[in-house]
Coordinates of C-alpha atoms (C1' of nucleotides) in Angstrom, one line a residue:
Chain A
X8 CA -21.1 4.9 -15.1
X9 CA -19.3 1.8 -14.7
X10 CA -19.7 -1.9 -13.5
X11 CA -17.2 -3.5 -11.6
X12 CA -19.2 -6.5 -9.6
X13 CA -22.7 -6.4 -9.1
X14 CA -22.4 -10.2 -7.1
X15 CA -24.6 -10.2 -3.7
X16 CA -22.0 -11.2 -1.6
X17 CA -23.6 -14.4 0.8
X18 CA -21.7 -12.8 3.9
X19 CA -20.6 -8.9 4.1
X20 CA -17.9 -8.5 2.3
X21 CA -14.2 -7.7 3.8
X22 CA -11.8 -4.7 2.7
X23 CA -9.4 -7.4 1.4
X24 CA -11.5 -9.0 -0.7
X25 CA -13.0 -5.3 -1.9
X26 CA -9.4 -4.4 -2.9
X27 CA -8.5 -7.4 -4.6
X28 CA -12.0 -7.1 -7.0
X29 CA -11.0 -3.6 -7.4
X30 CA -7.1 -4.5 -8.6
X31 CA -8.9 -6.4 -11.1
X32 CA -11.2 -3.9 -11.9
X33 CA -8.2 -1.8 -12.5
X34 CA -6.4 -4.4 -14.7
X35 CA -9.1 -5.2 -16.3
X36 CA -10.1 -1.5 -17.1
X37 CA -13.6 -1.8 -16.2
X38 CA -11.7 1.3 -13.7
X39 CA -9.8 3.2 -16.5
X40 CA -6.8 5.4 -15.7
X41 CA -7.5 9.0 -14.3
X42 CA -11.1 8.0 -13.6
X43 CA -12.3 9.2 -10.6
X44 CA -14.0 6.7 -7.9
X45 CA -17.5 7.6 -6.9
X46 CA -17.3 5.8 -3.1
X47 CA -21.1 5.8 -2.2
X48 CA -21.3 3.8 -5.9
X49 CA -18.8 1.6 -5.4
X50 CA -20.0 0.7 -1.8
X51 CA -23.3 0.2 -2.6
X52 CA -22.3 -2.1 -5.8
X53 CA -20.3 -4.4 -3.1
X54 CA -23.0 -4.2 -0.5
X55 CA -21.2 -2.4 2.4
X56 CA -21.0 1.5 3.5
X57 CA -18.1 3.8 2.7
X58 CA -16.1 2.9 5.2
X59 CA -14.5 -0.6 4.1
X60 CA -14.7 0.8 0.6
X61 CA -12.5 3.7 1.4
X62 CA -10.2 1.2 3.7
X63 CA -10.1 -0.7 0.5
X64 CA -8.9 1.9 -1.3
X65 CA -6.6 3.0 0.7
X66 CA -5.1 -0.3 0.7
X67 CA -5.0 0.3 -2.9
X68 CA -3.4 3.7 -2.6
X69 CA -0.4 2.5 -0.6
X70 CA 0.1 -0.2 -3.5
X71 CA 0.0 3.1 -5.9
X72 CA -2.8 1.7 -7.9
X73 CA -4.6 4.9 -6.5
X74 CA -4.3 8.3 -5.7
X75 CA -6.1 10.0 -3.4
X76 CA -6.4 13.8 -3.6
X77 CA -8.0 15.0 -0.3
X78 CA -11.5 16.3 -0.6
X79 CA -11.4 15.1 -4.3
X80 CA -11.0 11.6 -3.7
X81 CA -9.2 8.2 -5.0
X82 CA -8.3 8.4 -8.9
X83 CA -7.0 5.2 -10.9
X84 CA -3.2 6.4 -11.2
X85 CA -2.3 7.2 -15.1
X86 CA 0.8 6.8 -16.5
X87 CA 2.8 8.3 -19.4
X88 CA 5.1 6.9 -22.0
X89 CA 8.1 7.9 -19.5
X90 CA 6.7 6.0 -16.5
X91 CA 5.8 2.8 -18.6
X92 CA 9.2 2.5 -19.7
X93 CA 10.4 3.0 -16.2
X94 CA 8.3 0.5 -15.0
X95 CA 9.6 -2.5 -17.5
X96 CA 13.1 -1.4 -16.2
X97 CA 11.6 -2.5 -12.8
X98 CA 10.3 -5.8 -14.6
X99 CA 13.8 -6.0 -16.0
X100 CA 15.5 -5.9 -12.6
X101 CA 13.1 -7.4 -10.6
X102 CA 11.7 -11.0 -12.5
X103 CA 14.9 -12.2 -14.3
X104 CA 16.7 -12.5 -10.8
X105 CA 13.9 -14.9 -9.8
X106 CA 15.1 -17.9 -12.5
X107 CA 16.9 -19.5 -10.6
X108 CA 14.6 -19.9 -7.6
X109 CA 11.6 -20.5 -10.2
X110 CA 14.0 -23.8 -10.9
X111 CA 15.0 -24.7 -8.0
X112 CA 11.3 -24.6 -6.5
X113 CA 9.0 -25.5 -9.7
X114 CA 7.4 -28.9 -9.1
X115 CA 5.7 -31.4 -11.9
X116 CA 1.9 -29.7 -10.7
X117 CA 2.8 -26.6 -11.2
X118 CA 4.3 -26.9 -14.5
X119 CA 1.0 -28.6 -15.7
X120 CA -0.9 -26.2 -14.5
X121 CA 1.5 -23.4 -16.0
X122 CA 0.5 -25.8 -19.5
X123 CA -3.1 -25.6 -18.6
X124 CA -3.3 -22.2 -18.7
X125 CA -1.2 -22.1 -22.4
X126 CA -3.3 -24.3 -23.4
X127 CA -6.6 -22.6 -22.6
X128 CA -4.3 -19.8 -24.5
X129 CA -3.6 -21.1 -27.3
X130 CA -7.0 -22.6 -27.5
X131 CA -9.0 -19.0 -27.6
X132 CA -10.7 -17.5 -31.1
X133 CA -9.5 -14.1 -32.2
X134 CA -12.3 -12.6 -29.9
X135 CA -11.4 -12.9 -26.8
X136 CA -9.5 -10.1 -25.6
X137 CA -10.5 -10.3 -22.7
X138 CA -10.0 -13.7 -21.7
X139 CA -6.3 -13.2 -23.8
X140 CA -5.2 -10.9 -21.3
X141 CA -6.4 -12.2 -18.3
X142 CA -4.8 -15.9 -19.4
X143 CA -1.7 -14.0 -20.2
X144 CA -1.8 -11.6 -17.0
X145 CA -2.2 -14.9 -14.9
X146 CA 0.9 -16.9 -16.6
X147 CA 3.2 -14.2 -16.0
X148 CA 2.4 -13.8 -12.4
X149 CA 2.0 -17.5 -11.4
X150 CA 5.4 -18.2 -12.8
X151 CA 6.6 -15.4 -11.0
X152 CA 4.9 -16.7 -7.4
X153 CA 6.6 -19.7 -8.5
X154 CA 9.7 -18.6 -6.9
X155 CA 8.3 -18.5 -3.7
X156 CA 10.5 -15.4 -2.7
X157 CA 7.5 -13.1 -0.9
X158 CA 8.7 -10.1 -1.1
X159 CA 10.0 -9.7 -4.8
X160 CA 6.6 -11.1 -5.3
X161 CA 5.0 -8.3 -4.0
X162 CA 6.9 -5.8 -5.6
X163 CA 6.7 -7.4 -8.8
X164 CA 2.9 -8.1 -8.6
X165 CA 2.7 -3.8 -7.3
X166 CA 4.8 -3.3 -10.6
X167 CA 2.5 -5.7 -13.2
X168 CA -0.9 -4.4 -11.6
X169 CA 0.3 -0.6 -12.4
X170 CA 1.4 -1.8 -16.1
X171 CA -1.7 -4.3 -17.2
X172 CA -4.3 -1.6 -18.0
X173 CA -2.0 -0.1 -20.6
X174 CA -0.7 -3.3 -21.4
X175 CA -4.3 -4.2 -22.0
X176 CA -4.9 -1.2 -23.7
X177 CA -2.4 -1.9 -26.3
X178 CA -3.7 -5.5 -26.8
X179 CA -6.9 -4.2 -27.5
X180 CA -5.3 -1.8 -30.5
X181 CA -3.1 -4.3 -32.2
X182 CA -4.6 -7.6 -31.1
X183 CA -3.0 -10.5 -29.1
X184 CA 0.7 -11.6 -30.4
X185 CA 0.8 -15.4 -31.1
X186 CA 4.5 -15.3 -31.1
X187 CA 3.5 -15.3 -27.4
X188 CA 2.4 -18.5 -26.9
X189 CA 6.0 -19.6 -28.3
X190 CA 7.5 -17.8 -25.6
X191 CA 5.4 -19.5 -23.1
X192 CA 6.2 -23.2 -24.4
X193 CA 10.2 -21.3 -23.9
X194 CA 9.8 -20.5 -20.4
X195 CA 8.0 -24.0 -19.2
X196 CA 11.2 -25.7 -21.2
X197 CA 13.3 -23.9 -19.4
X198 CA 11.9 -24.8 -16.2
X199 CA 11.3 -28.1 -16.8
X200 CA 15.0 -28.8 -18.0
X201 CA 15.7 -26.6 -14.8
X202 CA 17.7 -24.3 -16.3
X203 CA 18.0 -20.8 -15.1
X204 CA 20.3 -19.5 -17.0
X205 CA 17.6 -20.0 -20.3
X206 CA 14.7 -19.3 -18.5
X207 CA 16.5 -16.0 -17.5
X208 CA 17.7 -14.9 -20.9
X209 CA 13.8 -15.7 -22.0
X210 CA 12.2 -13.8 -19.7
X211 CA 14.8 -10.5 -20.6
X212 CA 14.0 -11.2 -24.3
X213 CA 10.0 -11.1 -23.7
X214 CA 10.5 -8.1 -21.3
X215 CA 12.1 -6.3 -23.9
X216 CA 10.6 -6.9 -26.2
X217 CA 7.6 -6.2 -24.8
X218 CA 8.9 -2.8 -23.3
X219 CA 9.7 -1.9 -26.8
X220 CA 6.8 -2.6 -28.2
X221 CA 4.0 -1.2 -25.4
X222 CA 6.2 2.4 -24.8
X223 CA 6.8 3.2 -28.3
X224 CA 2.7 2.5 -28.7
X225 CA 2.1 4.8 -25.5
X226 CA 4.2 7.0 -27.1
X227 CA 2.5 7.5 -30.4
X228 CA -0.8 8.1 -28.9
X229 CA 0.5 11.5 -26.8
X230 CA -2.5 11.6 -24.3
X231 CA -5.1 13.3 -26.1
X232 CA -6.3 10.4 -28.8
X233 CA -9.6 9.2 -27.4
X234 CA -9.2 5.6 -26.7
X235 CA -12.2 5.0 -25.4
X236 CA -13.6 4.3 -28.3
X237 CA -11.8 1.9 -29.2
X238 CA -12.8 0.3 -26.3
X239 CA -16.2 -0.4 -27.5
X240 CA -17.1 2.5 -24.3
X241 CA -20.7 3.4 -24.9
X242 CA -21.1 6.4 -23.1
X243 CA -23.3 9.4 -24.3
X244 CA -20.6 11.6 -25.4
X245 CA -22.7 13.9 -27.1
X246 CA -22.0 17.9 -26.5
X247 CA -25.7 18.2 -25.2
Chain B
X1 CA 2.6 1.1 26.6
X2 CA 4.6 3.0 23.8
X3 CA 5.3 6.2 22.8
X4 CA 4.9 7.7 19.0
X5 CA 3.7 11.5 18.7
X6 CA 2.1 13.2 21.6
X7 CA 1.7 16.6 20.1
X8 CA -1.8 18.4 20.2
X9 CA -2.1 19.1 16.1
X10 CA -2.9 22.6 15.2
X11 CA -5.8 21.2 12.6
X12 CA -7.1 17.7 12.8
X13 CA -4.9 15.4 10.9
X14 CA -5.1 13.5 7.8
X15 CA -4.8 10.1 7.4
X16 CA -1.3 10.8 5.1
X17 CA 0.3 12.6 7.8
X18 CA -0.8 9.6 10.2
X19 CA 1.0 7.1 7.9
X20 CA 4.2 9.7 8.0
X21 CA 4.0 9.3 11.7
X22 CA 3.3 5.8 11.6
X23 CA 5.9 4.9 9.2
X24 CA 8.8 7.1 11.1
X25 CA 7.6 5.2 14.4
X26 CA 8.0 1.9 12.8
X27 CA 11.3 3.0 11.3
X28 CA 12.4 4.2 14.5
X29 CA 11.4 1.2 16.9
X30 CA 9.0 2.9 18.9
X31 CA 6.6 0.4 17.1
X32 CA 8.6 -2.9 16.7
X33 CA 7.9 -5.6 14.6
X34 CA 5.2 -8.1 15.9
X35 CA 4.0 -5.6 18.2
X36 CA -0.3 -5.0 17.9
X37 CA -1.0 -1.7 17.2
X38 CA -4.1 -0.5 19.5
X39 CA -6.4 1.6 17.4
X40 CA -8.2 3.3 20.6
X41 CA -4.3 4.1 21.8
X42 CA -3.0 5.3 18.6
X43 CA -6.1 7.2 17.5
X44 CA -5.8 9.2 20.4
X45 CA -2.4 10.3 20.1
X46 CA -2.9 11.8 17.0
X47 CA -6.0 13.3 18.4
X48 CA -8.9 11.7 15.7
X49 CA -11.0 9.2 15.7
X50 CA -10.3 5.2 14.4
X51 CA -11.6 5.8 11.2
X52 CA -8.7 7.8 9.7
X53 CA -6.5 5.8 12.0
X54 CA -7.5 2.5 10.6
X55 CA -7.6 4.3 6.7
X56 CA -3.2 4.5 7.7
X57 CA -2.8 1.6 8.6
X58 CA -4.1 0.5 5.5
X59 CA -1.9 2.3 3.6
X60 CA 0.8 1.1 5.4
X61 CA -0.6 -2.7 4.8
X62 CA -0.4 -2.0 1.2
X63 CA 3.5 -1.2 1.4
X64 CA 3.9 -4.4 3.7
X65 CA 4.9 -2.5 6.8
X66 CA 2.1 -3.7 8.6
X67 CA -0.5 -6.6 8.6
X68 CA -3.9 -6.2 9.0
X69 CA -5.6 -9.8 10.3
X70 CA -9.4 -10.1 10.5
X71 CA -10.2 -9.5 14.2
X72 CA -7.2 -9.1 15.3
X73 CA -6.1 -6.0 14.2
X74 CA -2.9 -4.3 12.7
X75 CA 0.6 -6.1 13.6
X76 CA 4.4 -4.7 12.8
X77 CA 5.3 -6.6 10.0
X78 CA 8.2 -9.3 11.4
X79 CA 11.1 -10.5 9.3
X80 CA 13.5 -13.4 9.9
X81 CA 17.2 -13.3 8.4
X82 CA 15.9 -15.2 5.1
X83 CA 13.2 -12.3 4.4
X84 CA 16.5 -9.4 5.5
X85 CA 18.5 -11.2 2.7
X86 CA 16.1 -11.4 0.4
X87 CA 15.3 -7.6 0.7
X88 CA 19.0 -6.4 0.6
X89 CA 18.7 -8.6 -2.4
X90 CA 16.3 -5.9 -3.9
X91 CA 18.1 -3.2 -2.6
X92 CA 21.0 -4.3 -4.7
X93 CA 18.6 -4.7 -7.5
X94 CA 16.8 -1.6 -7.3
X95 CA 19.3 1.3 -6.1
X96 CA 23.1 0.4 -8.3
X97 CA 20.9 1.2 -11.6
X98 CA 20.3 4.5 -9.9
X99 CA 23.2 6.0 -10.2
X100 CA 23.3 7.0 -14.1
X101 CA 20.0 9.1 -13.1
X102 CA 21.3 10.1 -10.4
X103 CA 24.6 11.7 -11.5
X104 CA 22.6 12.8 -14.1
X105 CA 20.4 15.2 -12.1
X106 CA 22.2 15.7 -9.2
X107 CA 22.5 19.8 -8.7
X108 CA 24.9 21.9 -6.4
X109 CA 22.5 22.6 -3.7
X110 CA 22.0 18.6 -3.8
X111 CA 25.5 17.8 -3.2
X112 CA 25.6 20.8 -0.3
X113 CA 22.3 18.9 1.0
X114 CA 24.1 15.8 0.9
X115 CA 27.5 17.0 2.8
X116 CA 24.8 18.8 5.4
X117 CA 23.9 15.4 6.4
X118 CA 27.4 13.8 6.3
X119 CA 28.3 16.8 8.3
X120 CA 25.9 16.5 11.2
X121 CA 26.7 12.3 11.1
X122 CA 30.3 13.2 11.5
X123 CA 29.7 15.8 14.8
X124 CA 27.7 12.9 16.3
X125 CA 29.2 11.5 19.6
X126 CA 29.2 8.1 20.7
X127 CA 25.6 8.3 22.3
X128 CA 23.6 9.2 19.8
X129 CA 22.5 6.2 18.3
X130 CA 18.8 7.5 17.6
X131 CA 20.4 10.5 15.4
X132 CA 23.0 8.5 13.9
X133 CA 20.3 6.2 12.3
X134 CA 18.2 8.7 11.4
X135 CA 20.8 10.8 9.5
X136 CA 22.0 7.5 7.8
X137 CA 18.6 6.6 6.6
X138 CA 18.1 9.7 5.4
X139 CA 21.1 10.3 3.5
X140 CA 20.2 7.3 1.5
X141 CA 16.8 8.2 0.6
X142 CA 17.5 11.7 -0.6
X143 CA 20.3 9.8 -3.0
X144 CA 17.9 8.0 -4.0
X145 CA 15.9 10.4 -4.6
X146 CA 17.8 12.5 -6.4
X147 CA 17.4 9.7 -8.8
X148 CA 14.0 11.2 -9.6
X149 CA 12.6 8.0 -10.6
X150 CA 9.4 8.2 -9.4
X151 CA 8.2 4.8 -9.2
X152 CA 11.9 2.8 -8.4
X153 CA 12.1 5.6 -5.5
X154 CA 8.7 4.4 -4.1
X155 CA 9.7 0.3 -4.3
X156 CA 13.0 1.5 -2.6
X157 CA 11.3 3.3 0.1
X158 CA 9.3 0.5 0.7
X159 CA 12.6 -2.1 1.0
X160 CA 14.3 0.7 2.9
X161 CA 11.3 1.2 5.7
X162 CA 10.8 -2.8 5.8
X163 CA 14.7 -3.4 6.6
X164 CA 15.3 -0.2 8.9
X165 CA 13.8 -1.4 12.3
X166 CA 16.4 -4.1 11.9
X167 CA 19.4 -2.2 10.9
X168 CA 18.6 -0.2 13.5
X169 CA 18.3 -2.7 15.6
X170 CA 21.7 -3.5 14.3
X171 CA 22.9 -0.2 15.3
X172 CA 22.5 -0.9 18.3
X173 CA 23.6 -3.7 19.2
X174 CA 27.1 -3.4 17.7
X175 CA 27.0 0.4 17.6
X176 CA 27.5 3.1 14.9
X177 CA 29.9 1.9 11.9
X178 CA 32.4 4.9 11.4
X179 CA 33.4 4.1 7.9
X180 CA 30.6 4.1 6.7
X181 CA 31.4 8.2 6.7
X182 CA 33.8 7.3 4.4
X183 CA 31.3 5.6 2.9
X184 CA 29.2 8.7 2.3
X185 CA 31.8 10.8 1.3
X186 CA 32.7 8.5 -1.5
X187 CA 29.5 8.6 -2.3
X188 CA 29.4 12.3 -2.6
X189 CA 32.5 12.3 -4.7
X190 CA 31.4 10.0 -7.3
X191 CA 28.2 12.0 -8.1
X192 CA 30.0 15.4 -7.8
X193 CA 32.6 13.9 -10.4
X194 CA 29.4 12.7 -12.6
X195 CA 30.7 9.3 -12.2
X196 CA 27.5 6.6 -12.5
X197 CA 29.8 3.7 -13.0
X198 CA 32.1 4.7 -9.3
X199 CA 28.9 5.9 -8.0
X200 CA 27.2 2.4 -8.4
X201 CA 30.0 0.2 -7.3
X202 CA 30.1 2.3 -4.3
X203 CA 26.3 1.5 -4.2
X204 CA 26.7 -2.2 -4.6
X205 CA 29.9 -3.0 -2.2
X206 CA 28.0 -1.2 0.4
X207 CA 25.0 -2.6 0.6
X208 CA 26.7 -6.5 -0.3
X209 CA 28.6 -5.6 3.3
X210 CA 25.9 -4.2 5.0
X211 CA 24.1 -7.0 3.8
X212 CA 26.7 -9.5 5.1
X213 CA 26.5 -8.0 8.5
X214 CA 22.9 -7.6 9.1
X215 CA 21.8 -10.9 8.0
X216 CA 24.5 -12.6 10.1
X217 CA 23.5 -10.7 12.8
X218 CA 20.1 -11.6 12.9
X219 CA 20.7 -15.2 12.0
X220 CA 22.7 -15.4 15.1
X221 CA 20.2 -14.3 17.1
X222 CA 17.6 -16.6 16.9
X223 CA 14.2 -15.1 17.7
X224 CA 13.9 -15.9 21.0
X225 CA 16.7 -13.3 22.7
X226 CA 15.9 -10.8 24.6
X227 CA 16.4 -8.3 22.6
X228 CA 13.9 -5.2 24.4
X229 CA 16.5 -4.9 27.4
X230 CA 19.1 -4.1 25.0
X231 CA 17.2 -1.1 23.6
X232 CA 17.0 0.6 26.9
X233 CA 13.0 -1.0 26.9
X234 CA 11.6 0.4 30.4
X235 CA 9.1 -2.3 30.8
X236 CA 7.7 -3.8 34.1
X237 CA 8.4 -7.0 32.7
X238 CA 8.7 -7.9 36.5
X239 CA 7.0 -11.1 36.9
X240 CA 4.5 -10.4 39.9
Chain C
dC9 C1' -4.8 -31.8 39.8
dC10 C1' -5.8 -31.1 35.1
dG11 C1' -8.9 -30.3 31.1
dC12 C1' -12.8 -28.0 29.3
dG13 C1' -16.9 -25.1 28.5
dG14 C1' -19.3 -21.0 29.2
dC15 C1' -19.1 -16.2 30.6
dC16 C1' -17.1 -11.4 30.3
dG17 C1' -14.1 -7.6 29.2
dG18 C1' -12.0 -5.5 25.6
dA19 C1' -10.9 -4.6 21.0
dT20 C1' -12.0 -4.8 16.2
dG21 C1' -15.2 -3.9 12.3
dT22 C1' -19.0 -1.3 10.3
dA23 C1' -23.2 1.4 9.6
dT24 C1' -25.3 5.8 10.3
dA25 C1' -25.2 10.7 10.8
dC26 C1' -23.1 15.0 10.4
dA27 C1' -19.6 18.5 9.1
dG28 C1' -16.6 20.4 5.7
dT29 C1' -15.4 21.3 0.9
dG30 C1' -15.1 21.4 -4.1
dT31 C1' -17.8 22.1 -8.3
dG32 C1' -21.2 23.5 -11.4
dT33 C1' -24.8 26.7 -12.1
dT34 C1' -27.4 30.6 -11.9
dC35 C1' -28.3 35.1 -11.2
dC36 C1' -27.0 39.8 -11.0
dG37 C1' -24.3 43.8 -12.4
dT38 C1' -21.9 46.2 -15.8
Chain D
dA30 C1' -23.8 39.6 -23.9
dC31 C1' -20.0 38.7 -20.8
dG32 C1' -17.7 38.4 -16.2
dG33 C1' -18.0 37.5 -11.6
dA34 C1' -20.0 36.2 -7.2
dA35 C1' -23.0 33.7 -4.5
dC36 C1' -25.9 29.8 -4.1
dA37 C1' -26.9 24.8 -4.2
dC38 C1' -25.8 20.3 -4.9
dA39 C1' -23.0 16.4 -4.3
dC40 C1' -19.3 14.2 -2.6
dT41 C1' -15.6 13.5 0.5
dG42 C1' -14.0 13.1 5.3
dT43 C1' -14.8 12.0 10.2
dA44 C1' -17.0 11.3 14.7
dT45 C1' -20.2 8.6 17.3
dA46 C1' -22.6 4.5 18.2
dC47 C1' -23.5 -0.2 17.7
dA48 C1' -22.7 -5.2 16.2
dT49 C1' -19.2 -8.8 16.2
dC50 C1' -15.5 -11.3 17.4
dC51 C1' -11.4 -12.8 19.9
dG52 C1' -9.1 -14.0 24.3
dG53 C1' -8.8 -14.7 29.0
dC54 C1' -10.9 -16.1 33.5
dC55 C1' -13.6 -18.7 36.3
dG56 C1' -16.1 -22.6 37.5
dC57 C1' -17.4 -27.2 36.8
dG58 C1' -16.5 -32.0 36.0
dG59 C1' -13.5 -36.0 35.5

DNA sequence: CCGCGGCCGGATGTATACAGTGTGTTCCGT
DNA sequence: ACGGAACACACTGTATACATCCGGCCGCGG
């Protein structure tokens, strides 16, 4: 049981719009890890038959935010402590390279509104998770669309859609890190004063660091802890 | 009118093994970039109906080697020289930092697999352009493979089937490049020596060459040549 | 002669209906 | 009571049929 967008759409919805609410769904784990995907529920929440749904997913599939098992179905892809690391080694290889076209291309509107999101940031109580992530998910990625390069984009955006559920995961167990919102203020200097070279070194310091942080966390909790929970999940988990 | 897999299938196909097809075909030229992919035509090739048809073409609209436009239908994904260099660029990021897991777990029977292929390039005559290609491509996906880094291996793959229409279009326009045997066998010798740090300047200098070439090559020719006569294309493009 | 608007063929996009399959349960036998 | 097999349900997967939309052709008017 699970509610990803109960919105009546004012025109029948398209398969690209369906998989982008469902990347966010997935991000967002309102569509946890391993769960599988009920299609005739998921259609009927976004007002079409199974057959955009399950184009949808598969859209989703070839992106690897999905599996699909035949006869069984799509399944939210899960990840282990191995994988995560692997992944922020593709982060590591795949963003910093963009610096220097981030400089070269950044103009004075996007760095306000790079500072309008920090600022809606840096202005949230210690409650909103949510909205934490989500600010946080958004700053990395605009800054990365920044460089305009449409490919890297693409495999970098594949990369931090398969990492943000258990990167939201772990913000939900230890909170949001302020020291963030330093690094932010960094990475608009740096591309402001257009240099690369700092944004560069800022962006493999945060990536690091970050790597460090999420797979030694993903580590510690081998698989079997029950997480939801901690998720405020409200499920009737009783043994009958 | 083109031609990608005519064979009656013992059991009705799935969608996966459509995107196989589909994939290989786009690798291959049969399908070139820009072309419109004819759901009617295609389904009945592979003998099912559009639904799982249109459910691969998805897939393949996730990795980027297609795109899917509202009313139009499914399109080869095009590239200009800008977009080649920009995915060698990822190439070079993705596949040098391969080769410590690579050497790694490289086995015997790898290393025989590997020579098999280099083999079978080598005893290739002048005319076989189509095998050449394909025995290239595929020795460079089982090194990567061999990597067995799950998720680099699938960005890679998606680089590799975005760029090979166009080095194979490259193949044949200036023909098969011997050394690059030499290539391979260097190749060979630095993971059979357990060398990551030969193994991944060997990665890097190839692909910065076949970089230079490709991207040269299709900056020279500008979008508009002719290039279909050149592939043997046996089109009534007679103008009555 | 050229430009434009409405028709028409064809292809895409989707809902419905049905076939196939995996899963959980229940019932029987031991 | 326990193990196993068969049933039943539910879900996936796909074919058919229909609505919708784009593109080209023809005919009309300037």
């Amino acid at each position: 049981m699970y509610t990803v967008c109960s919105v009546k759409p004012r025109s029948r919805m398209r398969p690209d719009e369906i998989a982008g609410l469902l990347r966010r769904a997935v991000r967002e784990r309102l569509l946890v890890p391993g769960q599988p995907l009920n299609q005739d529920e998921l259609a009927k929440r976004f007002g079409v038959s199974r057959i955009p749904l399950r184009e949808a997913l598969r859209t989703l599939a070839g992106e690897g935010l999905v599996v699909m098992r035949p006869g069984i179905g799509a399944v939210v892809t899960e990840l282990d402590a191995e994988e995560l690391n692997e992944l922020y080694g593709l982060r590591l290889q795949l963003e910093p390279p963009l610096a220097e076209w981030i400089v070269a291309r950044a103009r004075a509107e996007d760095l306000e509104e790079l500072e309008g999101i920090l600022a809606r940031i840096s202005s949230l109580g210690e409650g909103n998770l949510e909205a934490w992530a989500n600010l946080d998910y958004l700053f990395h990625r605009r800054v990365a669309e920044l460089s305009g390069r449409r490919h890297s984009l693409r495999l970098v955006t594949q990369v931090l859609n398969l990492i943000e559920p258990y990167s939201r995961l772990y913000v939900h167990l230890v909170g949001p890190e302020h020291h963030l919102v330093s690094e932010h203020e960094e990475v608009i200097a740096a591309i402001r004063a257009g240099d690369a070279r700092a944004l560069e070194a800022r962006m493999v310091r945060g990536l690091e660091s970050a790597r460090r942080r999420l797979v030694e966390s993903a580590s510690s909790m081998d698989e079997d802890v029950d997480l939801v929970s901690l998720l405020g999940g409200d499920e009737d988990a009783g043994t009958g």
